[in-house]
PDB file of C-alpha atoms in Angstrom:
ATOM      1  CA  UNK A   1      -8.760 -81.813 -24.884  1.00 56.00           C
ATOM      2  CA  UNK A   2      -7.404 -78.897 -22.951  1.00 82.00           C
ATOM      3  CA  UNK A   3      -6.066 -80.639 -19.802  1.00 93.00           C
ATOM      4  CA  UNK A   4      -3.305 -83.145 -19.701  1.00 96.00           C
ATOM      5  CA  UNK A   5      -4.026 -86.732 -18.296  1.00 97.00           C
ATOM      6  CA  UNK A   6      -1.545 -88.466 -16.245  1.00 96.00           C
ATOM      7  CA  UNK A   7      -2.289 -92.255 -16.343  1.00 96.00           C
ATOM      8  CA  UNK A   8      -0.669 -94.353 -13.634  1.00 96.00           C
ATOM      9  CA  UNK A   9      -1.289 -97.708 -11.975  1.00 94.00           C
ATOM     10  CA  UNK A  10      -0.242 -97.046  -8.320  1.00 92.00           C
ATOM     11  CA  UNK A  11       3.213 -98.430  -8.405  1.00 90.00           C
ATOM     12  CA  UNK A  12       5.903 -96.833  -6.505  1.00 89.00           C
ATOM     13  CA  UNK A  13       7.432 -95.514  -9.802  1.00 89.00           C
ATOM     14  CA  UNK A  14       4.131 -93.972 -10.841  1.00 90.00           C
ATOM     15  CA  UNK A  15       3.666 -92.239  -7.418  1.00 92.00           C
ATOM     16  CA  UNK A  16       7.146 -90.798  -7.550  1.00 92.00           C
ATOM     17  CA  UNK A  17       6.813 -89.641 -11.206  1.00 93.00           C
ATOM     18  CA  UNK A  18       3.408 -88.136 -10.395  1.00 93.00           C
ATOM     19  CA  UNK A  19       4.751 -86.063  -7.456  1.00 93.00           C
ATOM     20  CA  UNK A  20       7.459 -84.806  -9.883  1.00 93.00           C
ATOM     21  CA  UNK A  21       5.095 -83.952 -12.827  1.00 92.00           C
ATOM     22  CA  UNK A  22       2.569 -82.280 -10.494  1.00 90.00           C
ATOM     23  CA  UNK A  23       5.618 -79.911  -9.466  1.00 88.00           C
ATOM     24  CA  UNK A  24       5.585 -78.550 -13.114  1.00 87.00           C
ATOM     25  CA  UNK A  25       1.704 -78.670 -13.967  1.00 90.00           C
ATOM     26  CA  UNK A  26      -0.718 -76.893 -12.031  1.00 88.00           C
ATOM     27  CA  UNK A  27      -3.184 -79.413 -10.439  1.00 88.00           C
ATOM     28  CA  UNK A  28      -6.228 -77.890 -12.305  1.00 91.00           C
ATOM     29  CA  UNK A  29      -4.437 -78.450 -15.542  1.00 93.00           C
ATOM     30  CA  UNK A  30      -4.072 -82.191 -15.298  1.00 95.00           C
ATOM     31  CA  UNK A  31      -6.320 -85.077 -14.712  1.00 96.00           C
ATOM     32  CA  UNK A  32      -4.777 -88.130 -12.843  1.00 96.00           C
ATOM     33  CA  UNK A  33      -6.265 -91.536 -13.687  1.00 97.00           C
ATOM     34  CA  UNK A  34      -5.344 -94.680 -11.781  1.00 96.00           C
ATOM     35  CA  UNK A  35      -5.684 -97.393 -14.266  1.00 96.00           C
ATOM     36  CA  UNK A  36      -5.403-100.116 -11.742  1.00 93.00           C
ATOM     37  CA  UNK A  37      -8.760 -98.838 -10.138  1.00 95.00           C
ATOM     38  CA  UNK A  38     -10.378 -97.733 -13.382  1.00 95.00           C
ATOM     39  CA  UNK A  39      -9.936-100.641 -15.739  1.00 94.00           C
ATOM     40  CA  UNK A  40     -12.542 -99.056 -18.168  1.00 96.00           C
ATOM     41  CA  UNK A  41     -10.149 -96.245 -18.810  1.00 97.00           C
ATOM     42  CA  UNK A  42      -7.353 -98.676 -20.188  1.00 97.00           C
ATOM     43  CA  UNK A  43      -8.989 -98.532 -23.553  1.00 97.00           C
ATOM     44  CA  UNK A  44      -9.029 -94.750 -23.708  1.00 97.00           C
ATOM     45  CA  UNK A  45      -5.284 -94.686 -22.732  1.00 97.00           C
ATOM     46  CA  UNK A  46      -4.395 -97.171 -25.413  1.00 96.00           C
ATOM     47  CA  UNK A  47      -6.269 -95.204 -27.905  1.00 97.00           C
ATOM     48  CA  UNK A  48      -4.304 -92.126 -26.803  1.00 97.00           C
ATOM     49  CA  UNK A  49      -1.244 -93.956 -27.626  1.00 96.00           C
ATOM     50  CA  UNK A  50      -0.161 -94.998 -24.085  1.00 96.00           C
ATOM     51  CA  UNK A  51       2.236 -97.889 -24.162  1.00 95.00           C
ATOM     52  CA  UNK A  52       3.136 -98.039 -20.587  1.00 95.00           C
ATOM     53  CA  UNK A  53       2.572 -96.261 -17.184  1.00 95.00           C
ATOM     54  CA  UNK A  54       3.126 -93.592 -15.863  1.00 95.00           C
ATOM     55  CA  UNK A  55       2.558 -91.656 -19.008  1.00 96.00           C
ATOM     56  CA  UNK A  56       1.364 -88.156 -19.493  1.00 96.00           C
ATOM     57  CA  UNK A  57      -1.034 -87.287 -22.374  1.00 96.00           C
ATOM     58  CA  UNK A  58      -0.591 -83.717 -23.429  1.00 95.00           C
ATOM     59  CA  UNK A  59      -3.293 -81.490 -24.861  1.00 93.00           C
ATOM     60  CA  UNK A  60      -1.510 -81.637 -28.256  1.00 93.00           C
ATOM     61  CA  UNK A  61      -1.900 -85.165 -28.256  1.00 95.00           C
ATOM     62  CA  UNK A  62       1.696 -86.166 -27.529  1.00 95.00           C
ATOM     63  CA  UNK A  63       2.333 -88.886 -25.183  1.00 96.00           C
ATOM     64  CA  UNK A  64       5.287 -88.597 -22.561  1.00 96.00           C
ATOM     65  CA  UNK A  65       6.164 -92.040 -21.239  1.00 96.00           C
ATOM     66  CA  UNK A  66       7.925 -91.400 -18.118  1.00 95.00           C
ATOM     67  CA  UNK A  67      10.273 -93.975 -16.790  1.00 91.00           C
ATOM     68  CA  UNK A  68       8.757 -97.435 -16.632  1.00 88.00           C
ATOM     69  CA  UNK A  69       6.313 -98.779 -14.168  1.00 88.00           C
ATOM     70  CA  UNK A  70       4.018-101.290 -16.173  1.00 89.00           C
ATOM     71  CA  UNK A  71       3.132-102.112 -19.673  1.00 92.00           C
ATOM     72  CA  UNK A  72      -0.289-101.169 -20.628  1.00 91.00           C
ATOM     73  CA  UNK A  73      -0.847-104.698 -21.553  1.00 91.00           C
ATOM     74  CA  UNK A  74      -0.483-105.796 -18.154  1.00 91.00           C
ATOM     75  CA  UNK A  75      -3.318-103.566 -17.019  1.00 89.00           C
ATOM     76  CA  UNK A  76      -6.091-104.788 -19.393  1.00 89.00           C
TER      77      UNK A  76
ATOM     78  CA  UNK B   1      21.565 -77.988  -8.152  1.00 56.00           C
ATOM     79  CA  UNK B   2      18.638 -75.718  -8.551  1.00 82.00           C
ATOM     80  CA  UNK B   3      18.030 -76.167 -12.348  1.00 93.00           C
ATOM     81  CA  UNK B   4      16.630 -79.093 -14.125  1.00 96.00           C
ATOM     82  CA  UNK B   5      18.946 -80.670 -16.815  1.00 97.00           C
ATOM     83  CA  UNK B   6      17.357 -81.916 -20.016  1.00 96.00           C
ATOM     84  CA  UNK B   7      19.697 -84.552 -21.709  1.00 96.00           C
ATOM     85  CA  UNK B   8      19.031 -85.286 -25.245  1.00 96.00           C
ATOM     86  CA  UNK B   9      20.868 -86.761 -28.266  1.00 95.00           C
ATOM     87  CA  UNK B  10      19.226 -84.733 -31.173  1.00 92.00           C
ATOM     88  CA  UNK B  11      17.009 -87.548 -32.320  1.00 90.00           C
ATOM     89  CA  UNK B  12      13.515 -86.853 -33.357  1.00 90.00           C
ATOM     90  CA  UNK B  13      12.160 -88.338 -30.121  1.00 89.00           C
ATOM     91  CA  UNK B  14      14.400 -86.051 -28.116  1.00 90.00           C
ATOM     92  CA  UNK B  15      13.410 -83.007 -29.929  1.00 92.00           C
ATOM     93  CA  UNK B  16       9.694 -83.589 -29.757  1.00 92.00           C
ATOM     94  CA  UNK B  17       9.968 -84.295 -26.063  1.00 93.00           C
ATOM     95  CA  UNK B  18      12.273 -81.211 -25.555  1.00 93.00           C
ATOM     96  CA  UNK B  19       9.418 -78.879 -27.035  1.00 93.00           C
ATOM     97  CA  UNK B  20       6.972 -80.549 -24.732  1.00 93.00           C
ATOM     98  CA  UNK B  21       8.771 -80.364 -21.528  1.00 92.00           C
ATOM     99  CA  UNK B  22       9.828 -76.772 -22.270  1.00 90.00           C
ATOM    100  CA  UNK B  23       6.275 -75.920 -22.240  1.00 88.00           C
ATOM    101  CA  UNK B  24       6.070 -76.847 -18.685  1.00 87.00           C
ATOM    102  CA  UNK B  25       9.410 -75.570 -17.412  1.00 90.00           C
ATOM    103  CA  UNK B  26      10.468 -71.779 -17.790  1.00 88.00           C
ATOM    104  CA  UNK B  27      13.606 -71.912 -20.068  1.00 88.00           C
ATOM    105  CA  UNK B  28      15.647 -70.163 -17.244  1.00 91.00           C
ATOM    106  CA  UNK B  29      15.025 -73.191 -14.992  1.00 93.00           C
ATOM    107  CA  UNK B  30      16.274 -75.905 -17.243  1.00 95.00           C
ATOM    108  CA  UNK B  31      19.617 -76.526 -18.941  1.00 96.00           C
ATOM    109  CA  UNK B  32      19.544 -78.419 -22.054  1.00 96.00           C
ATOM    110  CA  UNK B  33      22.513 -80.614 -22.936  1.00 97.00           C
ATOM    111  CA  UNK B  34      22.964 -82.468 -26.324  1.00 96.00           C
ATOM    112  CA  UNK B  35      25.018 -85.485 -25.459  1.00 96.00           C
ATOM    113  CA  UNK B  36      25.735 -86.134 -29.050  1.00 93.00           C
ATOM    114  CA  UNK B  37      27.515 -82.965 -29.356  1.00 95.00           C
ATOM    115  CA  UNK B  38      28.968 -82.982 -25.518  1.00 95.00           C
ATOM    116  CA  UNK B  39      30.345 -86.522 -25.187  1.00 94.00           C
ATOM    117  CA  UNK B  40      32.313 -85.090 -21.990  1.00 96.00           C
ATOM    118  CA  UNK B  41      28.686 -84.748 -20.371  1.00 97.00           C
ATOM    119  CA  UNK B  42      27.889 -88.403 -20.757  1.00 97.00           C
ATOM    120  CA  UNK B  43      29.785 -89.198 -17.417  1.00 97.00           C
ATOM    121  CA  UNK B  44      27.793 -86.493 -15.605  1.00 96.00           C
ATOM    122  CA  UNK B  45      24.595 -87.817 -16.990  1.00 97.00           C
ATOM    123  CA  UNK B  46      25.393 -91.547 -16.099  1.00 96.00           C
ATOM    124  CA  UNK B  47      26.366 -90.342 -12.614  1.00 97.00           C
ATOM    125  CA  UNK B  48      22.989 -88.674 -12.304  1.00 97.00           C
ATOM    126  CA  UNK B  49      21.246 -91.827 -13.180  1.00 96.00           C
ATOM    127  CA  UNK B  50      20.400 -91.264 -16.782  1.00 96.00           C
ATOM    128  CA  UNK B  51      19.777 -94.636 -18.459  1.00 95.00           C
ATOM    129  CA  UNK B  52      18.435 -93.427 -21.743  1.00 95.00           C
ATOM    130  CA  UNK B  53      17.837 -90.070 -23.595  1.00 95.00           C
ATOM    131  CA  UNK B  54      15.708 -87.965 -23.437  1.00 96.00           C
ATOM    132  CA  UNK B  55      15.746 -87.739 -19.885  1.00 96.00           C
ATOM    133  CA  UNK B  56      15.096 -84.837 -17.413  1.00 96.00           C
ATOM    134  CA  UNK B  57      17.223 -84.690 -14.263  1.00 96.00           C
ATOM    135  CA  UNK B  58      15.309 -82.733 -11.444  1.00 95.00           C
ATOM    136  CA  UNK B  59      16.545 -80.514  -8.852  1.00 93.00           C
ATOM    137  CA  UNK B  60      15.610 -83.014  -6.233  1.00 93.00           C
ATOM    138  CA  UNK B  61      17.887 -85.552  -8.093  1.00 95.00           C
ATOM    139  CA  UNK B  62      15.069 -87.642  -9.363  1.00 95.00           C
ATOM    140  CA  UNK B  63      15.419 -88.594 -13.054  1.00 96.00           C
ATOM    141  CA  UNK B  64      12.461 -88.781 -15.434  1.00 96.00           C
ATOM    142  CA  UNK B  65      13.368 -90.892 -18.487  1.00 96.00           C
ATOM    143  CA  UNK B  66      10.933 -89.665 -21.093  1.00 95.00           C
ATOM    144  CA  UNK B  67       9.950 -91.861 -24.006  1.00 91.00           C
ATOM    145  CA  UNK B  68      12.935 -93.756 -25.555  1.00 88.00           C
ATOM    146  CA  UNK B  69      15.293 -92.163 -27.889  1.00 89.00           C
ATOM    147  CA  UNK B  70      18.577 -93.996 -27.335  1.00 90.00           C
ATOM    148  CA  UNK B  71      20.423 -95.867 -24.478  1.00 92.00           C
ATOM    149  CA  UNK B  72      23.039 -93.777 -22.694  1.00 91.00           C
ATOM    150  CA  UNK B  73      25.428 -96.573 -23.561  1.00 91.00           C
ATOM    151  CA  UNK B  74      25.194 -95.870 -27.120  1.00 91.00           C
ATOM    152  CA  UNK B  75      26.518 -92.328 -26.504  1.00 89.00           C
ATOM    153  CA  UNK B  76      29.728 -93.065 -24.824  1.00 89.00           C
TER     154      UNK B  76
END
């Protein structure tokens, strides 16, 4: 994995965090996944260690949970 | 305020997040403050809206709370 993945659920906290994060990371280096619209990706997110959204999964495998929009459990 | 401020308390979660964040933000654009060693800065952090550390206060005033190391209340 060479790109970061930003998982969110479309909530206002997620959208705000997304804007801030995309200020740091060039758009071609981050994939944005809306878990509310892509339920099939919830399992991937959980396996990557995502506990809540918004969260940023880094190329090194670290997960940065940013603020708190929603628990991953509520998105299953 | 033109620099971001990264507040932390020296815990392993903070150190790990700091490394990840400093991968995105050039070092001359972020000030790192260790609240465990600089108790006088806790008030500044609280006034900026920091609820827990590690946290990144952005130039636009937004606060990104990253993972969860310690509550700001425990650092007073």
